[in-house]
mmCIF file of C-alpha atoms in Angstrom:
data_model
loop_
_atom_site.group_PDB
_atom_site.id
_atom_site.type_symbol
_atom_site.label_atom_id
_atom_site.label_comp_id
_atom_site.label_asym_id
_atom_site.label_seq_id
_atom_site.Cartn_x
_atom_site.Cartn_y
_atom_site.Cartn_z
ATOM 1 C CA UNK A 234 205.473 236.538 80.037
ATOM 2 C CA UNK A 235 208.517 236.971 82.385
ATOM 3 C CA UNK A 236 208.106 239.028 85.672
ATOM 4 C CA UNK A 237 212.020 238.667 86.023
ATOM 5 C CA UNK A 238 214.349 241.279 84.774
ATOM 6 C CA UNK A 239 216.414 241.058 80.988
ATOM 7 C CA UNK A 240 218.507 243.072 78.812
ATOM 8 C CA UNK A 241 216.811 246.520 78.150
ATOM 9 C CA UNK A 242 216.523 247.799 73.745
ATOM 10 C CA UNK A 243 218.365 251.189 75.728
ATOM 11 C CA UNK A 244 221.748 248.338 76.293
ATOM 12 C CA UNK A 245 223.734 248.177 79.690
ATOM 13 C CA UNK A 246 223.434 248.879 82.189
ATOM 14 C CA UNK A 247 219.733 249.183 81.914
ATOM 15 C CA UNK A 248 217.122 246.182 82.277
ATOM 16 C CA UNK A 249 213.786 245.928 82.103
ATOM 17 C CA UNK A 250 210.990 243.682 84.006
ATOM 18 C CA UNK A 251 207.093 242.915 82.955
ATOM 19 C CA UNK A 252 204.949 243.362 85.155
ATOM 20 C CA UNK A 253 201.226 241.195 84.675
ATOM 21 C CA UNK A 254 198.401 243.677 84.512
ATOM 22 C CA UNK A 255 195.956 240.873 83.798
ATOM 23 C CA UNK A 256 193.653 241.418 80.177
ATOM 24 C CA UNK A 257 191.248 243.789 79.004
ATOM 25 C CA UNK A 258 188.907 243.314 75.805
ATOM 26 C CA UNK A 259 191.916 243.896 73.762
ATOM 27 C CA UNK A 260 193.915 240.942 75.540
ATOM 28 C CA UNK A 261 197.117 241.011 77.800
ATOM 29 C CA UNK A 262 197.650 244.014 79.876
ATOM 30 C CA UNK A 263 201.268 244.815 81.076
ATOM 31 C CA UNK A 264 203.604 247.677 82.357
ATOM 32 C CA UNK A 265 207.436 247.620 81.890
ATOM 33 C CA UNK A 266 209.729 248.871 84.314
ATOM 34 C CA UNK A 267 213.534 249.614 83.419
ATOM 35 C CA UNK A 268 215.550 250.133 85.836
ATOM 36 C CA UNK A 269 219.504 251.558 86.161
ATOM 37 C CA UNK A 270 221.667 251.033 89.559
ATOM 38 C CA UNK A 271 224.066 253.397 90.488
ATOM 39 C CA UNK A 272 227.782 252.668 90.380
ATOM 40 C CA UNK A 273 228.783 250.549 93.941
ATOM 41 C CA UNK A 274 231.303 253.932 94.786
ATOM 42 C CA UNK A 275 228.005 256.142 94.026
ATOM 43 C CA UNK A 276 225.374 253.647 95.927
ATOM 44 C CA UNK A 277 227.845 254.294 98.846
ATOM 45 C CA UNK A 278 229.078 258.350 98.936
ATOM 46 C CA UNK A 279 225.796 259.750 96.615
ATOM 47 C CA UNK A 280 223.447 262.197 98.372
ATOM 48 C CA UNK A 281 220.677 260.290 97.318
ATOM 49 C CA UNK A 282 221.896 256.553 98.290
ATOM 50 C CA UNK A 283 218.795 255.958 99.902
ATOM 51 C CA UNK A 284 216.494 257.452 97.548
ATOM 52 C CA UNK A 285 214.231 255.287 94.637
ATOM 53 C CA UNK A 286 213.458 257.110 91.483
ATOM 54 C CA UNK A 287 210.160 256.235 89.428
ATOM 55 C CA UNK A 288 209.855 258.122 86.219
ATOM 56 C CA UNK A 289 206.467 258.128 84.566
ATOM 57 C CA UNK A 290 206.636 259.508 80.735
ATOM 58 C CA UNK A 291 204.188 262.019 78.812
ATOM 59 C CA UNK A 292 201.906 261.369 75.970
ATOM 60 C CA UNK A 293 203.090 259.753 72.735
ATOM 61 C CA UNK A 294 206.296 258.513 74.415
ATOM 62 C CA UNK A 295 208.011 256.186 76.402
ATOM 63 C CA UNK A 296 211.494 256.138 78.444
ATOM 64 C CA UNK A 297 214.788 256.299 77.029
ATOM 65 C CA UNK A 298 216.527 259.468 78.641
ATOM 66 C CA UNK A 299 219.376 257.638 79.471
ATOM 67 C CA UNK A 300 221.235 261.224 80.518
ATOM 68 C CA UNK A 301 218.353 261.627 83.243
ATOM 69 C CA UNK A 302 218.742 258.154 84.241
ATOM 70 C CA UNK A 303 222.827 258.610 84.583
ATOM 71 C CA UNK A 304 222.148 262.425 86.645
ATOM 72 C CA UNK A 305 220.187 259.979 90.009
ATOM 73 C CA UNK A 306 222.605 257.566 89.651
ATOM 74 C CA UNK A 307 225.459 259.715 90.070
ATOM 75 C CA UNK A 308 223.737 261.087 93.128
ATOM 76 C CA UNK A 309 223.810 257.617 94.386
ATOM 77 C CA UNK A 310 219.722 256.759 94.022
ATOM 78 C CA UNK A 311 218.058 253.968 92.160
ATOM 79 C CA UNK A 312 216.438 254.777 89.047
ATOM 80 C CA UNK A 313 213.405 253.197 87.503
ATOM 81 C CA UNK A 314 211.258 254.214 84.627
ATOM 82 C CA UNK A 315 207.575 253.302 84.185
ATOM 83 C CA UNK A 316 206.382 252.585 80.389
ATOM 84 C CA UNK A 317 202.496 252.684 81.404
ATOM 85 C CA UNK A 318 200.266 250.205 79.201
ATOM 86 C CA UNK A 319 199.936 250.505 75.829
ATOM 87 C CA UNK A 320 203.088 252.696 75.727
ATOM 88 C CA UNK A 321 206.486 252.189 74.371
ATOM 89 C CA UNK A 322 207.808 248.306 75.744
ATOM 90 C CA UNK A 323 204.300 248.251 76.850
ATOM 91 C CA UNK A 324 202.653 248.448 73.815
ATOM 92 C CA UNK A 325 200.824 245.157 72.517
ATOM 93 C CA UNK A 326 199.181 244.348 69.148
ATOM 94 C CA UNK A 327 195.514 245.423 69.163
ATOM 95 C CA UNK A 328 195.877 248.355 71.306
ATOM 96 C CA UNK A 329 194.861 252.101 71.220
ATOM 97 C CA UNK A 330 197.943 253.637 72.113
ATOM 98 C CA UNK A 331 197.720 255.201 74.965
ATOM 99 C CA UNK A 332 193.668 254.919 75.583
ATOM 100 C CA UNK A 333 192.260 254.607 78.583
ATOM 101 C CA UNK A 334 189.145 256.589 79.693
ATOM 102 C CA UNK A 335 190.251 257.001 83.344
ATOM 103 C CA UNK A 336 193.891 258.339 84.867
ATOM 104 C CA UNK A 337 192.863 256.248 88.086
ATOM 105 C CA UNK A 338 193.313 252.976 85.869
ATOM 106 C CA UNK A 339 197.103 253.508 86.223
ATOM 107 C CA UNK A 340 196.913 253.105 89.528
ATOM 108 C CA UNK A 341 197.737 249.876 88.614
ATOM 109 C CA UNK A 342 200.615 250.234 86.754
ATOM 110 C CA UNK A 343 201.992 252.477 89.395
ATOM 111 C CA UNK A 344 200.844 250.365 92.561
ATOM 112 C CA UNK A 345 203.114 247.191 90.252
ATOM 113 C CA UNK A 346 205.993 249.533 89.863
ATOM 114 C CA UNK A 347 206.706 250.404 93.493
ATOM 115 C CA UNK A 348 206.208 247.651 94.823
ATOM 116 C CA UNK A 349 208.673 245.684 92.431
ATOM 117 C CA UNK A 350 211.364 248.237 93.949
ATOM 118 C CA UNK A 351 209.995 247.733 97.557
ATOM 119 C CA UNK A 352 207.636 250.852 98.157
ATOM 120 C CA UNK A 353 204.683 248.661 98.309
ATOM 121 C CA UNK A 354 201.483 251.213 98.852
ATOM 122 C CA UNK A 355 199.276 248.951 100.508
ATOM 123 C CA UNK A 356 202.126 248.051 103.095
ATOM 124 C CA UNK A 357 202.677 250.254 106.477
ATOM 125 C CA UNK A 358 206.045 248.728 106.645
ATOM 126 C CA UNK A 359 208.420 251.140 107.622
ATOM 127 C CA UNK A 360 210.401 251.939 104.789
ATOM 128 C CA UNK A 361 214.477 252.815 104.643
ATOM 129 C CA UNK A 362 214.876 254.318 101.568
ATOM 130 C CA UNK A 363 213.064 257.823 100.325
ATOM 131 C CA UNK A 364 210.598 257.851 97.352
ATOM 132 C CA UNK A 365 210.525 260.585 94.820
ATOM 133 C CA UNK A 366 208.117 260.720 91.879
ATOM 134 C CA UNK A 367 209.277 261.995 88.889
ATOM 135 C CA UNK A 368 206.557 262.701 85.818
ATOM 136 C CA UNK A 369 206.814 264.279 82.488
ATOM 137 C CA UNK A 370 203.557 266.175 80.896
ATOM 138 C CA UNK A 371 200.858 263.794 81.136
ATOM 139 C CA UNK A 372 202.879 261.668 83.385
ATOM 140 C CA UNK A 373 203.059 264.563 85.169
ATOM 141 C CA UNK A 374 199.285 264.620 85.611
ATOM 142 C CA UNK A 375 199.181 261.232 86.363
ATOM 143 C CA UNK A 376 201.853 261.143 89.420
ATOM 144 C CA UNK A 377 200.312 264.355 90.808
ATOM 145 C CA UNK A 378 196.649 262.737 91.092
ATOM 146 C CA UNK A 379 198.222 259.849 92.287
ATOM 147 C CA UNK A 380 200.240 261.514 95.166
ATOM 148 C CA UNK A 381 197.360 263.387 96.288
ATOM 149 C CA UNK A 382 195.288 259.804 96.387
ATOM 150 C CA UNK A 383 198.559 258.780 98.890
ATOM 151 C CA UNK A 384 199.367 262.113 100.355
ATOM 152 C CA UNK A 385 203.100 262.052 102.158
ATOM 153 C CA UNK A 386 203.563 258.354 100.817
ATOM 154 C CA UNK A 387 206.317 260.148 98.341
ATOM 155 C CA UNK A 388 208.945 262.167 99.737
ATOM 156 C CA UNK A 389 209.238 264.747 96.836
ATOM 157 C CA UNK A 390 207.371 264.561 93.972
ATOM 158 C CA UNK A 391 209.444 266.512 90.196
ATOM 159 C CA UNK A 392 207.377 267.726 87.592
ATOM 160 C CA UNK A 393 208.825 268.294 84.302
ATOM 161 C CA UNK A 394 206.196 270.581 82.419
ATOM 162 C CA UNK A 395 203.285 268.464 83.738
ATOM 163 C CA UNK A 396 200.027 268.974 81.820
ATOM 164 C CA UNK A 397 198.160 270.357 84.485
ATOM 165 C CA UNK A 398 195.424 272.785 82.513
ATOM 166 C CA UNK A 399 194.212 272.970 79.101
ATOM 167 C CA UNK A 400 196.164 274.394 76.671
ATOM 168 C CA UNK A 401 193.071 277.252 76.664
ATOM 169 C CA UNK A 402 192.956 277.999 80.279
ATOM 170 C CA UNK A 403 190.528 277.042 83.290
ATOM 171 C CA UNK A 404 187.506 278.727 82.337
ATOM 172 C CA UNK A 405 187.249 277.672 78.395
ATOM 173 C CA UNK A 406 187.700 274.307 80.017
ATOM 174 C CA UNK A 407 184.549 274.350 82.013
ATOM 175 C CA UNK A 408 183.021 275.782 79.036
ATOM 176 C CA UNK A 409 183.723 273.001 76.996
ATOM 177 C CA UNK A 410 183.802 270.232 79.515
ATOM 178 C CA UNK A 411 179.966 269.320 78.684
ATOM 179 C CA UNK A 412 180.899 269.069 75.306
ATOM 180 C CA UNK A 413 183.946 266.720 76.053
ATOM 181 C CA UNK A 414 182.003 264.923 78.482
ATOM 182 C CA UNK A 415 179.377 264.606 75.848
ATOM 183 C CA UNK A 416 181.031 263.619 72.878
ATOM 184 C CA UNK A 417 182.895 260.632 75.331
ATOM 185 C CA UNK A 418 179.387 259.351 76.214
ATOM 186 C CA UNK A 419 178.583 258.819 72.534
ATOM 187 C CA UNK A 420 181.654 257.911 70.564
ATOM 188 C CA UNK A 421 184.464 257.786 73.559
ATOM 189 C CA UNK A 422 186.918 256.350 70.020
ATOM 190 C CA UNK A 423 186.076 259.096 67.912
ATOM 191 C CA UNK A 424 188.893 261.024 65.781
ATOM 192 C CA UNK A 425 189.622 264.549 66.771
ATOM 193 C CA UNK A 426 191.379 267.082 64.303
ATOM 194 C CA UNK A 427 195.416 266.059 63.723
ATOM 195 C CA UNK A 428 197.037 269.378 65.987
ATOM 196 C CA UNK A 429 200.730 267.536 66.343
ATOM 197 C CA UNK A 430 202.532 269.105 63.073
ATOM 198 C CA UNK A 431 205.560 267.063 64.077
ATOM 199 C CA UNK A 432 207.412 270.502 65.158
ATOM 200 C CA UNK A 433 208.237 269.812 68.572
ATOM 201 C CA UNK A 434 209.552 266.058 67.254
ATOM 202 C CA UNK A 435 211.782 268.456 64.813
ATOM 203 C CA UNK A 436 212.940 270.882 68.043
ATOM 204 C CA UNK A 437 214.041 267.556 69.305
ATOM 205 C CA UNK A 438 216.116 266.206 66.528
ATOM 206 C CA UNK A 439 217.648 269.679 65.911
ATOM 207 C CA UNK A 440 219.409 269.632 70.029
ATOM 208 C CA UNK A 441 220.601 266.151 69.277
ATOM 209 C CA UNK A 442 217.889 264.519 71.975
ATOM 210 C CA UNK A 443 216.210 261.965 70.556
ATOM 211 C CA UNK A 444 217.183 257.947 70.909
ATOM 212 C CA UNK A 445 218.320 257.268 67.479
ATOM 213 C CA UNK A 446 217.488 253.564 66.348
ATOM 214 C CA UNK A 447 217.029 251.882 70.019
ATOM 215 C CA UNK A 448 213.498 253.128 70.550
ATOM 216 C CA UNK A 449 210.786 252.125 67.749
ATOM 217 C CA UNK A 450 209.797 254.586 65.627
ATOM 218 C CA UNK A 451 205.996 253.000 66.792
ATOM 219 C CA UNK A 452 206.396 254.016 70.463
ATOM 220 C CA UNK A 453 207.412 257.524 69.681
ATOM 221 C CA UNK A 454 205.792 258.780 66.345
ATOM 222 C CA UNK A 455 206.614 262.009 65.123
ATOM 223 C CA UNK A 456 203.451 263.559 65.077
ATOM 224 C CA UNK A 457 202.190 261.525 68.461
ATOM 225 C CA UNK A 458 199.049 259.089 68.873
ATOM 226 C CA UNK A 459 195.908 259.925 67.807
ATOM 227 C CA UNK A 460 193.817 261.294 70.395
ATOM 228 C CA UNK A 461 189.895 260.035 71.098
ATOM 229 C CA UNK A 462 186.816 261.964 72.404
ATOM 230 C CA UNK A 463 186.803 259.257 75.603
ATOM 231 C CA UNK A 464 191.195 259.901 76.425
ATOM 232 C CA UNK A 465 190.637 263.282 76.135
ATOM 233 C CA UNK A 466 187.535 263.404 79.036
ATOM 234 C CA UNK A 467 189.879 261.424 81.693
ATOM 235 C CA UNK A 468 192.882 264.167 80.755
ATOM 236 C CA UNK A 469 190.311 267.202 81.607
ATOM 237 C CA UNK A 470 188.921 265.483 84.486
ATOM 238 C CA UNK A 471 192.248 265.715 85.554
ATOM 239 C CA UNK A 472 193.028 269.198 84.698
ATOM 240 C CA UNK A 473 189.389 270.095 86.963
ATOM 241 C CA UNK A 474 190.938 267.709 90.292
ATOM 242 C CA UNK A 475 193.664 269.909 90.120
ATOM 243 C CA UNK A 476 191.661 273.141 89.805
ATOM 244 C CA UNK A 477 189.798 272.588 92.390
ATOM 245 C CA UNK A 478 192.902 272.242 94.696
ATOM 246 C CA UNK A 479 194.329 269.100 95.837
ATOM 247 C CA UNK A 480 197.469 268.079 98.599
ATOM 248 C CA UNK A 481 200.002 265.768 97.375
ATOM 249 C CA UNK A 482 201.579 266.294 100.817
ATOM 250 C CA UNK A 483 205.298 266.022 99.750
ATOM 251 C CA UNK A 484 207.873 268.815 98.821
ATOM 252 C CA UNK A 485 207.023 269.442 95.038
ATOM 253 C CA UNK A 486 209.461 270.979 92.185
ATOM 254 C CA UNK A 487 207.671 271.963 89.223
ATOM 255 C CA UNK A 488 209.931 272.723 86.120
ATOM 256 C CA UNK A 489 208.771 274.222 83.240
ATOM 257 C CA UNK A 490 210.516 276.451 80.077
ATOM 258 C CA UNK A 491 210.313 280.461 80.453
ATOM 259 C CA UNK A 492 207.480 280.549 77.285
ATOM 260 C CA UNK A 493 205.865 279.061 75.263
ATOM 261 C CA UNK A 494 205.381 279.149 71.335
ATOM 262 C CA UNK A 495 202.748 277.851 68.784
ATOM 263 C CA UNK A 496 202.603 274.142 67.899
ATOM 264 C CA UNK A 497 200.736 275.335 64.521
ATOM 265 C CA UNK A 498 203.729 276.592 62.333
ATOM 266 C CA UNK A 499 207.666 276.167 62.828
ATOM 267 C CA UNK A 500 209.673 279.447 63.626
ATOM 268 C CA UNK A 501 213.314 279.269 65.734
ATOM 269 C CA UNK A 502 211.441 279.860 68.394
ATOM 270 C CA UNK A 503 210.374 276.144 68.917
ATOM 271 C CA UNK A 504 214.106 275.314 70.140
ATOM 272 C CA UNK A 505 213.927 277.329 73.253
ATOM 273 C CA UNK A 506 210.459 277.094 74.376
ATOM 274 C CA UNK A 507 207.485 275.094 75.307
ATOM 275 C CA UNK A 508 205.312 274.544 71.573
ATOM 276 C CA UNK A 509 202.928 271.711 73.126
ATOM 277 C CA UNK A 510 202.123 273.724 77.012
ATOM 278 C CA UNK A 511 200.878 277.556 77.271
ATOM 279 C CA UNK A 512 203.556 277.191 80.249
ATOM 280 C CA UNK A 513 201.787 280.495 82.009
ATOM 281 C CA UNK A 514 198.637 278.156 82.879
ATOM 282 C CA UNK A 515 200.408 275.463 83.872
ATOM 283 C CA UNK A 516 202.851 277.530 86.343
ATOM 284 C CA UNK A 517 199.442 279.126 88.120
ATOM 285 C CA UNK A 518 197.514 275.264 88.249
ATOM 286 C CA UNK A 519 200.980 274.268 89.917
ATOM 287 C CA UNK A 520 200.009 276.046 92.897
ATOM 288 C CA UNK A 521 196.812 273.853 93.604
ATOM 289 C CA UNK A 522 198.777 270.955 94.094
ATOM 290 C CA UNK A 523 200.177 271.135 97.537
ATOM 291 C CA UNK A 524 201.268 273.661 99.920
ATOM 292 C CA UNK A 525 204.906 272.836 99.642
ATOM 293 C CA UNK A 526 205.392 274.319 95.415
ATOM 294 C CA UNK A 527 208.603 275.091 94.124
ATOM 295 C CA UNK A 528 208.181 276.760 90.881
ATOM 296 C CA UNK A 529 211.342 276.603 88.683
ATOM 297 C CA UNK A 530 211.124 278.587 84.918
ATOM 298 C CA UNK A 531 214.214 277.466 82.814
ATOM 299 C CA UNK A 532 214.777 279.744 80.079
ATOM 300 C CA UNK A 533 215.529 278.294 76.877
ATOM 301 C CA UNK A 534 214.155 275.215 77.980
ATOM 302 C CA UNK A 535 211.644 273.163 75.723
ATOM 303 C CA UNK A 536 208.383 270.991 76.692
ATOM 304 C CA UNK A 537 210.779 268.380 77.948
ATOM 305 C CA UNK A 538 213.265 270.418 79.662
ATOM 306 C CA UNK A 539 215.717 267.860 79.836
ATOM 307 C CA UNK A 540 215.320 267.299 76.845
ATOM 308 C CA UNK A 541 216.691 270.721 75.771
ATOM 309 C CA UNK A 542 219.934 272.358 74.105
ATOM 310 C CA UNK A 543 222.692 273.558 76.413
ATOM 311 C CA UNK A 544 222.444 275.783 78.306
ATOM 312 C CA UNK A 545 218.713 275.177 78.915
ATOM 313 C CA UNK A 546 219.660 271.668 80.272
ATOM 314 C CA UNK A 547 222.359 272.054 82.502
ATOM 315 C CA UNK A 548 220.662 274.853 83.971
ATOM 316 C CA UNK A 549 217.376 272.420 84.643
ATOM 317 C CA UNK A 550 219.864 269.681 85.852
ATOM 318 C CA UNK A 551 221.308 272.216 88.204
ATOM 319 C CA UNK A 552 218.126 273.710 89.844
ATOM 320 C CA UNK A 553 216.793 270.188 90.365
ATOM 321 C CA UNK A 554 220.194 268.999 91.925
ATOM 322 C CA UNK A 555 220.154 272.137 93.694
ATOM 323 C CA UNK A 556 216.697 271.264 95.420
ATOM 324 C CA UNK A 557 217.053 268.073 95.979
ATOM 325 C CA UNK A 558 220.626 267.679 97.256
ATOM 326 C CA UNK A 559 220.142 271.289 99.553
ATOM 327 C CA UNK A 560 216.425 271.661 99.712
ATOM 328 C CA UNK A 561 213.240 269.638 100.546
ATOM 329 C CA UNK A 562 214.306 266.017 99.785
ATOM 330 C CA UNK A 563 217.254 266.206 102.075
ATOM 331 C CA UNK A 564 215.317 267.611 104.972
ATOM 332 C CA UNK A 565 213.224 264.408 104.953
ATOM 333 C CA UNK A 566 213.515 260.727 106.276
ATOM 334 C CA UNK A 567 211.811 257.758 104.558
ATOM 335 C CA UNK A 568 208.679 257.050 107.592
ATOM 336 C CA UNK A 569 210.005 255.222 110.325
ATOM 337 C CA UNK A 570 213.025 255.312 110.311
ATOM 338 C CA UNK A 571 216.391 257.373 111.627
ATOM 339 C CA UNK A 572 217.056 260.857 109.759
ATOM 340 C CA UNK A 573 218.590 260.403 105.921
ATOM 341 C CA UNK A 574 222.479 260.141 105.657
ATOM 342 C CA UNK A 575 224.793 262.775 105.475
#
């Protein structure tokens, strides 16, 4: 194992480092961090020079969004991606993809990632470059629950569709959460029913988003990992921290598409909506997570709005430059030090 950096699968000018995790009862544990610098003429004139990016992924993926990578670095900032264990470069034989039975365990993973780009959590060195968090759907639940664990340690935390609530709303969740919490006790690997149809892996294909050959067909499947009784008790958890209110106590951008549309059959409307997130539940649990919530619909737009067709995109990529380049990021200055540049 090498904790130095190497050649990314994604090709230049990304590279990726492992980063030790120590073993489970499945063996090694590691997280892989790729990273992309901004050009030097970018690093020195971008809005966001002195900004760090870490991008956590969703469910059943990994990073390879090498157009989201390219929008920060044209602003000037750092990017870094987070594949969280037993994900994507992560992935090692004998795993569960994607298993664990607590969000909290990726503290780890996160804690490794910032401080291998010098946002060390356990440090109260003052810091000269900004943070923002950056999440995708479960990632998305993950960052938010971690922010609010280090309230104000991020400067702006961006949620792309985050999987805040169950797909069936707050209170069917607390009527089934004995149930979940029940069936985790007794067979926490169980199989639940196959609900990924592979139509929102088909909405992608048909815009033209997906990887092509560089990312394993393994780290992304088309109809996602199979999910277990013991996963699915950690998510909900989640989805009830949130509920009850929480403060991640940074500016926070929530994106999400204008509607949603069944995952269960495919009609046109999958390639201009949200078929995985009711998007409706998610926008109202937004507004638990802080008191600083910017809530951004993008119509057209699907669960990965960056992810979408034009226009949906370059409208998402212009609200979030809009926000961060106008709004709440540039109104705040890493702690301890001088005000950011202009």
């Amino acid at each position: 194992m090498t904790a130095e950096w190497k050649p990314d699968v994604l090709g230049p000018p990304f590279a990726q480092r492992t980063l030790p995790l120590g073993t489970d009862s499945d063996g090694e544990v590691v997280a892989t961090l790729v990273r992309r610098e901004p050009s030097a003429w970018d690093s020195l004139v971008g809005a966001l020079r002195d900004v760090d990016v870490l991008y956590v992924h969703g469910w059943s993926d990994c990073f390879f969004q090498v157009e989201l990578a390219r929008f920060w670095c044209d602003l000037g900032a750092r990017f870094h991606a987070l594949d969280l264990r037993a994900y994507g470069r992560s992935l090692r034989e004998g795993q569960i993809p994607g298993y664990v039975t607590d969000l909290t365990v990726y503290d780890e993973d996160i804690t490794a990632a910032l401080t291998a780009i010098g946002h060390d959590p356990a440090s109260d060195a003052p810091r000269r470059r900004r943070l923002v968090l950056l999440g995708h759907s479960t990632g998305g639940l993950t960052l938010t629950l971690w922010a609010a664990r280090h309230p104000g340690f991020a400067d702006a935390l961006v949620l792309n569709s985050p999987w805040l609530e169950l797909q069936t709303g707050p209170f069917a969740r607390q009527a089934l959460l004995p149930l979940i919490e029940a069936r985790a006790r007794w067979d926490p690997l169980g199989a639940h029913p196959e609900v990924d149809l592979g139509f929102y892996t088909r909405a992608q294909r048909e815009t033209g988003a997906l990887p092509g050959e560089a990312i394993p067909a393994a780290w992304r499947p088309e109809r996602g990992f199979p999910t277990h009784p013991g996963w699915l008790r950690a998510v909900v958890r989640g989805h009830a921290t949130v509920a009850a209110g929480i403060e991640t106590g940074c500016p926070t951008l929530v994106l999400l598409s204008a509607r949603s549309s069944s995952p269960l059959s495919w009609s046109e409307q999958a390639l201009t909506s949200d078929s995985v997130l009711v998007v409706d539940e998610i926008a109202r649990a937004a507004t638990r997570v802080g008191s600083d919530v910017t809530l951004r619909r993008v119509d057209g737009a699907l669960h990965d709005v960056f992810l979408s067709a034009e226009p949906a995109r370059a409208d998402a990529y212009r609200g979030l430059r809009e926000w961060l380049v106008d709004g709440a990021v540039r109104r705040r200055a890493p702690r301890g030090t001088l005000a950011p540049p202009h």
